[in-house]
Amino acid sequence: MALPTEIIGGRLIDGSSFLPTSKMLMNQRVGMVKRNQFLGSPVLVPSQQIRRQEQLKRAVRAPVAAISEDIIKTNNKTTVPEKAVNFKVRAVVTVRNKHKEDLKETIVKQLDSLTDKIGRNVVLELISTDVDPKSKEPRRSKPAALRDWSKKSNLKAERVHYTAEFTVDSNFGVPGAITVINKHQQEFFMESITIEGFACGPVHFPCNSWIQSKKDHPGKRILFSNKPYLPSETPAGLRALREKELRDLRGDGKGVRKLSDRIYDFDVYNDLGNPDKSVSLTRPSLGGKTIPYPRRCRTGRLPMDSDITAESRVEKPLPLYVPRDEQFEESKQNTFSAGRLKAVLHTIIPSLKATISAENHDFSGFSDIDILYKEGLLLKVGLQDEIWKNLPLPKVVTKIQESSEGMLKYDTPKILSRDKFAWLRDDEFARQAVSGVNPVSIESLKVFPPKSNLDPEIYGPQESAFKEEHILGHLNGLSVSQALEENKLFIIDYHDVYLPFLDRINSLDGRKAYATRTLFFLTPLGTLKPIAIELSLPPAGLNSRSKRVVTPPMDATSNWVWQLAKAHVCSNDAGVHQLVNHWLRTHASLEPFILAAHRQMSAMHPIFKLLDPHMRYTLEINALARQNLINADGVIESCFTPGRYCMEISAAAYKSSWRFDKEGLPADLIRRYIY
């Protein structure tokens, strides 16, 4: 384009005061000496014109600015230029490579590098926050392809930077979104985009998303800048894109989801059982009016042959659907798998001891457990190879090792390394109530004796069997009423959680459980002391003894009764911790909030930006739990006392006690400790 002549003068500026500030700034920009290598066709002021300008500056004392000659002066009036000035800006795109690629991925990557040279590349388009007044559509740049993809395809760096050059005009405004089309065969992970060359400075796009191939998702992928907007404050150029992106994320609720999809939809827990495999693996659906439960992410798989209300299962090693950006990244997958291996080995020790040891017998005493730490478990010859082959990532073993003699050996827990019999002591039992794996069940005792909320016509009298004579000798001279007033009494109450399920649990082979209540006294030293345990069973008749109170021992015989009572409390505690406080309150209850956030709040929403880092990976973890942990005959059912009724206990707790406004701090502490 021809270099425009710069006209400077106070009268002209006064006459053009109606021009938008942004447009004047842009004209200043194109009238300045080239300062940015990414600006195309910069305007250079000729030397003779500079001298003319200096003369005018001395003659005119009014404020001055550079105005393009494209603004035509007619009868001392100015008009907006008919043609805007074009210039160029650059995008720097950061793509994250995988650490390890399989053979198929490597081959496809090489094919993509070849086809990129003939135009099957990654194409970006820049979208303004402003709307063109003529077309009523957002202003857009010309499409631009990523450069040097084929040249950099063999780079082994974790992050590879590519560039693209956009042509925009001076009326473009501020970029607010970018669309991406991936014409390659393989997806790639786009970490970020930075746009350089605008007067407003660099514009950043934190993508952190997989960009799917056009053959999988023909539409353009929309990515927004890091500037947050409430829905009512969304610039005109981004409103339609914001709504389109949300519609894409919601889906239509139909069909089977592909692993490459990014659709967030709701469903009930109807995929935990496997009735096609065995009638004994039938499990009820959780969610809805019959058995209320939080929703999970919908996968849309076909129903079971034997039960059309149950969704067919996907077993390991096949992956379970979650939206593509919710799946583990490579480093997270390795960390999770290593921890999972360790957990699996811990949970299978009892069955290993019973079925594959050289002696082929069950634990006969505590000494057998000690041997696991001191000597290890002697496996049958050749069997250890089969075990490692069937476990996930067999080479990722840290603290659990297989010795050269075929021993499966465990490191000694820290508490046992300090005191071998610490687990038998009352002070350790009480310490774990507030400092163990489940410190959120203990609460101050507000009424003595405590009462049940269960229906008395079904489950018997609501009053506990605790009497004052059971605890008076352990209150340091206080009466029960004084101890209550001074907040000296605490309780862990699992009565209502377990009692409705005890008949069914105790009918299972090898299972025995009570519903427990445990009272603690706060000593003058500031430590807790267990002073009474109540063991309850459902009433078997009018004269049946369904409740029993056990107190600290006075002799050797009562000592072991007390130890067994504490063991039942620990069994209850482990089940409630895993099924209610961990799975339900942490994982399951959060999943519908994650789905709703993606469906209703744009990535531009300021609340979404705050929540997103905390929601990441939860859907993937929950999907893996449905596949291996909480499913019928999974790890939880196999290792916890309630067995096949584990998830029904979780659902019962959700129905009876879960409240959104009481789950977080400080509400939870206030509920448990303050009258």
XYZ file of C-alpha atoms in Angstrom:
675
model
C 0.000 0.000 0.000
C 1.149 3.572 -0.564
C 2.551 5.407 2.426
C -0.087 7.855 3.662
C 0.874 11.435 4.321
C 0.550 12.436 7.985
C -1.371 15.667 8.583
C -0.878 17.365 11.923
C -2.818 20.393 13.113
C -4.946 21.546 15.995
C -7.967 22.472 13.838
C -8.049 19.055 12.178
C -7.903 17.325 15.560
C -10.740 19.446 16.861
C -12.790 18.629 13.823
C -12.199 14.885 14.201
C -12.924 14.521 17.899
C -15.809 12.168 17.151
C -13.381 9.416 16.093
C -13.275 6.464 18.510
C -10.212 6.509 20.745
C -9.265 2.970 19.772
C -9.322 3.928 16.099
C -7.137 6.970 16.749
C -4.692 4.794 18.676
C -4.593 2.372 15.779
C -3.880 5.164 13.302
C -1.120 6.380 15.607
C 0.280 2.860 15.595
C 0.402 2.568 11.804
C 1.916 6.081 11.588
C 4.858 5.290 13.873
C 8.214 3.914 12.903
C 8.165 0.117 12.780
C 8.674 -1.218 16.319
C 7.239 -4.706 16.066
C 8.464 -7.320 13.638
C 4.975 -8.830 13.400
C 3.264 -5.694 12.003
C 2.718 -5.893 8.263
C 3.102 -2.867 5.939
C 4.140 -0.345 8.640
C 3.661 3.356 7.896
C 6.954 5.243 7.662
C 6.889 9.049 7.684
C 9.103 10.540 4.927
C 11.887 12.835 6.074
C 10.521 15.896 4.296
C 7.147 15.267 5.857
C 8.765 15.107 9.299
C 10.245 18.557 8.707
C 6.787 19.801 7.670
C 5.335 18.360 10.852
C 7.976 20.061 12.997
C 7.064 23.394 11.402
C 3.379 22.824 12.142
C 4.177 21.832 15.737
C 5.918 25.149 16.290
C 3.002 27.002 14.744
C 0.238 25.175 16.609
C 0.277 24.852 20.410
C -2.872 22.748 20.652
C -2.601 18.971 21.386
C -1.598 17.006 18.317
C -1.961 13.429 17.035
C -1.060 11.532 13.889
C -4.014 11.061 11.540
C -3.863 9.010 8.356
C -4.498 10.736 5.063
C -7.071 8.023 4.422
C -9.344 10.345 6.360
C -10.463 12.704 3.636
C -10.778 16.375 4.435
C -13.777 18.039 2.764
C -15.023 21.582 3.644
C -13.091 21.429 6.961
C -14.998 18.231 7.922
C -13.683 14.684 8.289
C -15.208 11.310 7.514
C -14.338 7.764 8.695
C -12.004 5.990 6.238
C -13.703 3.622 3.892
C -10.911 1.051 4.108
C -9.208 -0.018 7.341
C -5.480 -0.601 7.540
C -4.384 -4.250 7.571
C -1.586 -5.507 9.781
C -0.295 -8.827 11.043
C -0.083 -10.433 14.459
C 1.573 -13.656 15.559
C 0.342 -16.582 17.608
C 2.747 -18.703 19.661
C 1.139 -22.110 20.260
C 2.518 -24.494 22.892
C 1.858 -28.197 22.278
C 2.723 -30.820 24.882
C 4.195 -34.082 23.627
C 3.735 -37.493 25.178
C 6.713 -38.954 27.020
C 6.090 -42.375 25.551
C 4.352 -43.227 22.300
C 3.303 -46.649 21.114
C 4.121 -47.826 17.608
C 0.750 -46.835 16.170
C 0.999 -43.303 17.551
C 4.511 -42.916 16.159
C 3.438 -44.036 12.673
C 0.404 -41.744 12.624
C 2.531 -38.850 13.854
C 4.930 -39.321 10.931
C 2.030 -39.476 8.467
C 0.641 -36.243 9.909
C 4.008 -34.536 9.431
C 3.991 -35.551 5.751
C 0.401 -34.558 5.035
C 0.947 -31.250 6.847
C 3.155 -30.191 3.953
C 0.307 -30.584 1.458
C -2.238 -28.597 3.432
C -3.711 -31.089 5.886
C -2.577 -29.021 8.822
C -3.786 -27.273 11.978
C -5.728 -24.132 11.099
C -6.526 -21.323 13.529
C -8.840 -18.348 13.233
C -8.830 -15.327 15.521
C -12.179 -13.914 16.711
C -12.696 -10.426 18.123
C -14.783 -9.408 21.105
C -16.407 -6.835 18.770
C -19.137 -7.288 16.176
C -18.906 -5.972 12.625
C -21.713 -3.377 12.320
C -22.412 -4.411 8.738
C -22.516 -8.207 8.996
C -23.635 -8.271 12.645
C -21.124 -11.109 13.091
C -17.956 -11.192 15.209
C -14.919 -9.803 13.439
C -12.591 -12.597 12.295
C -9.067 -12.818 11.034
C -8.098 -14.766 7.970
C -7.393 -18.460 8.736
C -3.769 -19.255 9.511
C -1.983 -22.601 9.678
C 0.590 -23.619 12.265
C 4.059 -23.364 10.806
C 6.867 -25.950 10.853
C 4.772 -28.843 12.140
C 6.601 -31.304 9.888
C 10.029 -29.886 10.809
C 9.366 -30.227 14.540
C 7.565 -33.556 14.468
C 10.666 -35.443 15.650
C 11.501 -33.134 18.557
C 11.693 -35.030 21.846
C 11.046 -31.999 24.040
C 8.084 -32.122 26.410
C 6.759 -28.836 24.998
C 7.054 -27.708 21.381
C 6.281 -24.156 20.272
C 4.707 -23.417 16.900
C 3.751 -20.109 15.317
C 0.966 -18.825 13.111
C 0.513 -15.414 11.517
C -2.897 -13.705 11.299
C -3.928 -10.768 9.131
C -6.404 -8.383 10.769
C -7.448 -4.813 10.152
C -7.314 -1.776 12.387
C -11.002 -2.157 13.287
C -10.533 -5.688 14.628
C -10.586 -4.798 18.308
C -9.361 -7.133 21.052
C -9.149 -10.905 20.398
C -11.398 -12.937 22.695
C -11.547 -16.390 21.116
C -9.722 -18.700 18.726
C -11.151 -21.540 16.664
C -8.985 -24.544 15.801
C -9.401 -27.196 13.123
C -7.119 -30.218 13.345
C -6.812 -31.759 9.875
C -4.294 -34.341 11.088
C -5.199 -37.934 11.865
C -4.085 -37.755 15.490
C -5.208 -35.606 18.397
C -2.706 -33.386 20.206
C -2.644 -31.581 23.546
C -2.711 -27.796 23.174
C -1.396 -26.203 26.344
C -1.599 -22.487 25.565
C -1.698 -19.799 22.864
C -0.242 -16.301 23.125
C -1.171 -13.610 20.584
C 1.459 -10.905 20.056
C 1.198 -7.696 18.062
C -1.919 -5.927 19.340
C -1.772 -2.474 20.906
C -3.357 -3.882 24.081
C -0.343 -6.146 24.597
C -0.068 -9.951 24.534
C -3.343 -11.884 24.823
C -3.148 -15.280 26.506
C -5.312 -18.352 25.899
C -4.848 -21.078 28.563
C -6.116 -24.067 26.548
C -5.024 -27.227 28.429
C -7.157 -29.358 26.160
C -6.984 -32.145 23.616
C -7.683 -30.996 20.063
C -9.388 -33.828 18.216
C -8.953 -34.694 14.571
C -11.484 -33.294 12.135
C -12.463 -36.837 11.175
C -13.643 -37.428 14.757
C -15.131 -33.982 15.370
C -15.793 -32.026 12.155
C -16.695 -28.764 13.891
C -14.307 -26.031 14.924
C -12.930 -26.181 18.444
C -13.533 -22.941 20.380
C -10.985 -21.624 22.889
C -11.400 -18.444 24.933
C -8.841 -15.994 26.306
C -8.005 -15.897 29.995
C -10.099 -12.796 30.659
C -13.185 -13.779 32.717
C -16.685 -12.576 31.884
C -19.999 -13.068 33.636
C -22.791 -14.004 31.185
C -24.289 -10.499 31.357
C -20.880 -8.928 30.698
C -19.864 -11.107 27.765
C -18.765 -8.961 24.780
C -21.097 -9.043 21.813
C -18.565 -10.872 19.650
C -18.349 -13.812 22.079
C -21.972 -14.332 23.128
C -22.948 -16.742 20.377
C -19.676 -18.670 20.739
C -20.203 -18.965 24.482
C -23.633 -20.518 23.988
C -22.456 -22.823 21.211
C -19.620 -24.181 23.328
C -22.031 -24.939 26.201
C -24.452 -26.694 23.823
C -21.605 -28.863 22.542
C -20.574 -29.795 26.088
C -24.133 -30.734 27.084
C -24.759 -33.015 24.138
C -28.203 -34.390 23.343
C -28.313 -37.212 25.896
C -28.361 -39.880 23.189
C -26.024 -42.523 21.845
C -22.889 -44.227 23.099
C -20.125 -41.863 24.052
C -16.775 -42.120 22.264
C -13.554 -41.758 24.233
C -12.755 -38.641 22.191
C -16.034 -36.884 23.138
C -16.242 -33.857 25.404
C -19.836 -34.312 26.569
C -20.908 -33.883 30.193
C -24.234 -35.562 30.924
C -25.965 -37.236 33.892
C -26.913 -40.839 34.647
C -27.677 -43.068 37.634
C -25.378 -45.731 39.103
C -26.777 -48.644 37.120
C -23.455 -50.145 36.019
C -22.102 -51.576 39.285
C -23.592 -55.054 38.886
C -23.038 -57.708 36.251
C -26.161 -59.899 36.104
C -25.141 -61.244 32.689
C -22.185 -62.923 34.349
C -23.960 -64.206 37.468
C -27.205 -63.662 39.348
C -25.145 -63.134 42.508
C -23.583 -60.062 40.880
C -26.926 -58.266 40.483
C -26.939 -54.870 42.221
C -29.717 -52.261 42.523
C -29.491 -48.981 40.612
C -28.539 -46.060 42.822
C -30.154 -42.734 42.062
C -33.733 -41.569 41.661
C -36.729 -41.740 44.008
C -36.345 -45.373 45.060
C -32.722 -45.170 46.225
C -31.547 -41.533 46.096
C -27.899 -41.041 45.205
C -25.730 -38.440 43.406
C -25.575 -38.676 39.633
C -22.587 -39.940 37.660
C -21.307 -39.117 34.179
C -23.379 -40.702 31.420
C -21.576 -43.126 29.088
C -24.591 -44.315 27.060
C -23.492 -47.951 26.864
C -26.016 -50.590 25.808
C -28.093 -52.380 28.491
C -27.425 -55.833 29.897
C -29.090 -58.800 28.204
C -30.595 -60.070 31.458
C -31.620 -56.621 32.807
C -32.448 -53.759 30.461
C -32.287 -51.256 33.340
C -28.641 -52.140 33.990
C -25.915 -50.731 31.776
C -23.384 -53.142 30.325
C -19.962 -53.078 31.912
C -16.540 -52.281 30.524
C -13.857 -54.277 32.290
C -10.136 -53.637 32.546
C -7.985 -53.076 30.586
C -10.591 -51.359 28.378
C -11.079 -47.700 29.365
C -14.351 -46.299 30.681
C -15.697 -43.087 29.119
C -15.144 -39.728 30.724
C -14.943 -36.452 28.749
C -11.584 -36.325 26.992
C -10.143 -33.430 28.982
C -11.022 -35.209 32.262
C -8.810 -38.197 31.487
C -5.473 -38.553 33.247
C -2.445 -36.963 31.703
C 0.524 -39.236 31.232
C 2.353 -38.270 34.462
C -0.831 -38.536 36.511
C -1.608 -41.942 35.014
C 1.798 -43.289 36.037
C 1.479 -41.944 39.575
C -2.040 -43.297 39.970
C -1.123 -46.727 38.632
C 1.844 -47.035 40.984
C -0.340 -46.213 43.978
C -3.029 -48.558 42.723
C -0.556 -51.425 42.486
C 0.465 -50.886 46.076
C -3.149 -50.778 47.243
C -4.093 -53.904 45.287
C -1.210 -55.858 46.769
C -2.270 -54.843 50.266
C -5.865 -55.904 49.719
C -5.085 -59.302 48.231
C -2.778 -60.473 51.010
C -5.487 -62.429 52.929
C -6.613 -64.286 49.824
C -3.001 -64.872 48.795
C -2.290 -66.390 52.168
C -5.337 -68.630 51.975
C -5.062 -69.805 48.375
C -1.578 -69.560 46.929
C 0.890 -69.876 49.780
C 3.082 -72.936 49.975
C 1.306 -74.055 53.149
C -2.149 -73.105 51.821
C -3.779 -72.134 55.125
C -5.468 -69.021 56.502
C -4.100 -66.678 59.183
C -4.002 -68.639 62.416
C -2.880 -65.815 64.690
C -1.247 -62.402 64.959
C 2.144 -64.018 64.522
C 1.206 -64.798 60.896
C 0.709 -61.084 60.279
C 4.079 -60.304 61.845
C 5.699 -62.738 59.417
C 4.435 -60.639 56.462
C 6.660 -57.787 57.680
C 9.619 -59.778 58.984
C 9.968 -62.647 56.544
C 7.354 -62.174 53.830
C 4.882 -64.541 52.220
C 6.355 -67.629 50.600
C 4.591 -68.197 47.281
C 4.311 -71.406 45.354
C 7.118 -71.948 42.866
C 6.472 -70.084 39.614
C 3.267 -68.494 40.877
C 4.795 -65.089 41.603
C 5.395 -64.573 37.874
C 1.684 -65.083 37.201
C 0.757 -62.607 39.953
C 2.994 -59.824 38.652
C 1.749 -60.410 35.104
C -1.887 -59.872 36.144
C -1.290 -56.784 38.271
C -1.174 -53.232 36.809
C 2.282 -51.898 35.977
C 4.224 -54.798 37.551
C 7.531 -52.975 37.182
C 6.409 -49.995 39.258
C 6.993 -51.445 42.734
C 8.498 -49.301 45.478
C 7.984 -50.369 49.069
C 6.437 -53.714 48.202
C 9.044 -55.971 46.727
C 9.289 -59.516 45.549
C 12.540 -60.978 46.776
C 14.671 -63.399 44.820
C 13.429 -66.235 47.038
C 9.847 -65.778 45.880
C 8.775 -63.833 48.990
C 6.077 -61.154 48.941
C 7.352 -58.785 51.610
C 5.896 -55.638 53.176
C 7.596 -52.761 54.948
C 6.691 -52.536 58.631
C 4.193 -49.722 59.397
C 5.763 -46.851 61.324
C 3.521 -47.315 64.330
C 4.541 -50.968 64.648
C 8.216 -50.137 64.190
C 7.997 -47.909 67.280
C 5.721 -50.104 69.377
C 4.721 -53.560 68.234
C 1.627 -53.629 70.455
C 0.501 -50.007 70.043
C -2.660 -51.102 68.240
C -3.821 -52.943 71.376
C -3.709 -49.898 73.660
C -6.704 -47.717 74.472
C -4.771 -44.470 74.048
C -3.855 -45.409 70.459
C -7.450 -46.453 69.756
C -8.619 -43.025 71.000
C -5.840 -41.153 69.176
C -6.904 -42.619 65.853
C -10.458 -41.383 66.469
C -9.191 -37.824 65.927
C -5.846 -38.349 64.147
C -6.426 -41.526 62.135
C -7.795 -42.043 58.656
C -11.351 -41.105 59.681
C -11.408 -38.105 62.054
C -14.772 -36.754 60.842
C -17.095 -39.175 62.663
C -16.398 -38.227 66.285
C -18.652 -35.583 67.822
C -19.525 -34.191 71.224
C -22.211 -36.092 73.129
C -25.217 -33.826 73.610
C -27.767 -36.196 75.161
C -27.216 -39.150 77.484
C -28.094 -41.819 76.713
C -27.875 -41.232 72.940
C -30.929 -42.025 70.818
C -31.486 -43.585 67.423
C -33.412 -41.987 64.569
C -34.540 -45.339 63.174
C -38.168 -46.504 63.222
C -38.727 -48.142 66.670
C -41.421 -50.448 65.282
C -38.831 -52.052 63.000
C -35.562 -51.650 64.866
C -36.641 -51.641 68.502
C -36.276 -48.970 71.232
C -34.474 -45.835 70.184
C -32.664 -45.372 73.500
C -29.132 -46.650 73.839
C -28.231 -49.350 76.357
C -25.666 -47.045 77.984
C -26.354 -46.430 81.665
C -24.710 -44.024 84.088
C -23.186 -46.906 86.022
C -21.287 -47.944 82.894
C -19.257 -44.714 82.749
C -19.308 -43.032 86.181
C -16.059 -44.642 87.258
C -14.232 -43.178 84.247
C -15.270 -39.506 84.499
C -12.514 -38.319 86.858
C -15.004 -37.631 89.658
C -17.544 -35.781 87.486
C -21.190 -36.703 87.209
C -22.622 -37.474 83.787
C -24.501 -34.157 83.712
C -21.318 -32.252 84.644
C -19.342 -34.046 81.953
C -21.995 -33.136 79.393
C -22.052 -29.485 80.453
C -18.264 -29.217 80.271
C -18.100 -30.954 76.861
C -16.041 -33.811 78.252
C -17.971 -36.633 76.568
C -17.625 -37.596 72.898
C -19.181 -40.316 70.770
C -18.609 -42.201 67.537
C -22.046 -43.499 66.601
C -22.409 -46.083 63.819
C -25.676 -47.531 65.141
C -28.055 -46.113 62.547
C -25.681 -46.647 59.621
C -25.241 -50.385 60.131
C -28.281 -51.699 62.003
C -30.712 -51.852 59.010
C -28.202 -54.047 57.117
C -26.913 -56.352 59.854
C -29.228 -59.298 59.183
C -28.164 -59.366 55.533
C -24.468 -58.785 56.318
C -24.350 -61.523 58.937
C -25.963 -63.986 56.549
C -22.911 -63.720 54.253
C -20.216 -66.359 54.570
C -17.311 -65.277 56.744
C -18.934 -61.956 57.794
C -19.899 -60.860 61.299
C -20.775 -57.331 62.350
C -22.429 -55.287 65.070
C -23.683 -51.718 64.975
C -21.453 -49.851 67.403
C -21.485 -46.777 69.609
C -18.303 -45.712 71.404
C -18.060 -43.175 74.253
C -14.861 -41.217 74.966
C -13.908 -39.027 77.933
C -11.671 -35.980 77.579
C -9.029 -36.352 80.288
C -7.326 -33.467 82.141
C -4.257 -34.163 79.968
C -6.251 -33.229 76.862
C -6.344 -36.776 75.505
C -9.319 -39.032 74.860
C -10.020 -42.276 76.696
C -12.571 -44.876 75.507
C -14.928 -45.641 78.410
C -17.743 -47.756 76.908
C -18.718 -49.552 73.684
C -22.239 -50.611 72.744
C -22.695 -53.572 70.366
C -26.151 -53.800 68.767
C -28.029 -56.325 66.632
C -31.539 -56.052 65.170
C -34.155 -57.326 67.668
C -34.920 -61.006 67.077
C -37.955 -61.102 69.355
C -39.660 -59.488 72.332
C -37.212 -60.896 74.877
C -34.080 -60.946 72.709
C -30.937 -59.259 73.946
C -30.093 -57.050 71.004
C -27.781 -54.546 72.740
C -24.722 -55.144 74.878
C -22.403 -52.659 76.616
C -18.708 -53.471 77.042
C -16.496 -51.406 79.373
C -12.710 -51.289 79.917
C -11.423 -54.581 81.318
C -10.779 -55.536 84.920
C -9.187 -58.941 84.278
C -7.617 -61.030 81.520
C -10.928 -62.500 80.332
C -12.726 -59.155 80.020
C -9.587 -57.724 78.390
C -10.083 -59.823 75.254
C -13.799 -59.077 75.175
C -12.846 -55.382 75.245
C -10.294 -55.905 72.454
C -12.904 -57.667 70.292
C -15.380 -54.844 70.927
C -12.786 -52.319 69.755
C -12.142 -54.476 66.687
C -15.845 -54.273 65.759
C -15.686 -50.495 66.199
C -12.669 -50.356 63.867
C -14.521 -52.517 61.337
C -17.497 -50.143 61.427
C -15.155 -47.172 61.214
C -13.322 -48.543 58.175
C -16.610 -49.132 56.350
C -18.063 -45.703 57.126
C -14.793 -44.002 56.274
C -14.585 -45.644 52.861
C -18.259 -45.800 51.878
C -19.599 -42.578 53.394
C -16.936 -40.071 54.377
C -14.531 -40.846 51.566
C -16.432 -42.160 48.563
C -19.837 -40.528 49.097
C -18.899 -37.190 50.644
C -15.716 -36.650 48.630
C -16.103 -38.350 45.247
C -19.717 -39.224 44.475
C -21.316 -36.032 45.792
C -18.874 -33.861 43.843
C -19.430 -35.515 40.457
C -22.824 -33.907 39.676
C -21.379 -30.496 40.592
C -18.531 -31.037 38.123
C -20.966 -32.071 35.393
C -23.247 -29.099 36.115
C -20.323 -26.655 36.143
C -19.198 -27.731 32.658
C -22.765 -27.730 31.342
C -23.837 -24.362 32.746
C -20.715 -22.241 33.249
C -18.523 -21.219 30.361
C -14.760 -21.505 30.617
C -14.892 -17.689 30.721
C -16.973 -17.659 33.917
C -14.884 -16.404 36.882
C -16.331 -19.074 39.212
C -15.472 -21.811 36.721
C -11.898 -20.567 36.545
C -11.653 -20.928 40.323
C -13.238 -24.392 40.410
C -11.593 -26.003 37.399
C -8.191 -26.903 38.949
C -9.963 -28.545 41.906
C -12.360 -30.561 39.735
C -9.690 -32.000 37.482
C -9.253 -35.805 37.367
C -12.215 -36.483 39.692
C -14.423 -37.918 36.937
C -11.635 -40.252 35.823
C -10.985 -41.436 39.388
C -14.708 -42.039 39.917
C -14.967 -43.982 36.666
C -12.064 -46.210 37.705
C -13.785 -46.733 41.052
C -16.962 -47.903 39.312
C -14.854 -50.260 37.244
C -12.721 -51.846 39.992
C -13.546 -50.657 43.516
C -17.255 -50.162 44.216
C -18.563 -52.601 41.600
C -20.043 -56.014 42.384
C -17.320 -58.295 43.746
C -14.830 -55.428 43.497
C -12.124 -54.464 45.973
C -14.517 -52.718 48.397
C -17.031 -55.556 48.545
C -14.242 -58.115 48.885
C -12.366 -56.370 51.681
C -14.982 -54.588 53.798
C -17.404 -56.253 56.205
C -20.692 -55.187 54.522
C -19.733 -57.121 51.370
C -22.339 -56.833 48.611
C -24.309 -54.280 50.663
C -21.512 -51.708 50.735
C -23.027 -49.310 48.201
C -26.509 -49.644 49.678
C -25.082 -48.488 53.002
C -23.529 -45.527 51.187
C -26.895 -44.682 49.592
C -28.707 -44.958 52.931
C -26.245 -42.488 54.472
C -26.826 -40.100 51.576
C -30.582 -40.230 52.068
C -30.557 -39.853 55.851
C -27.678 -37.534 56.700
C -26.056 -35.843 53.685
C -26.747 -32.110 53.545
C -24.952 -29.710 51.268
C -24.976 -26.867 53.800
C -23.425 -29.047 56.527
C -20.612 -30.695 54.582
C -17.941 -28.027 54.558
C -15.977 -26.266 57.252
C -16.820 -24.639 59.610
C -20.408 -25.965 59.381
C -19.295 -29.565 59.927
C -17.276 -28.687 63.047
C -20.132 -26.614 64.433
C -22.570 -29.486 63.891
C -20.322 -31.993 65.634
C -18.889 -29.977 68.517
C -21.238 -27.120 69.442
C -24.656 -27.423 71.035
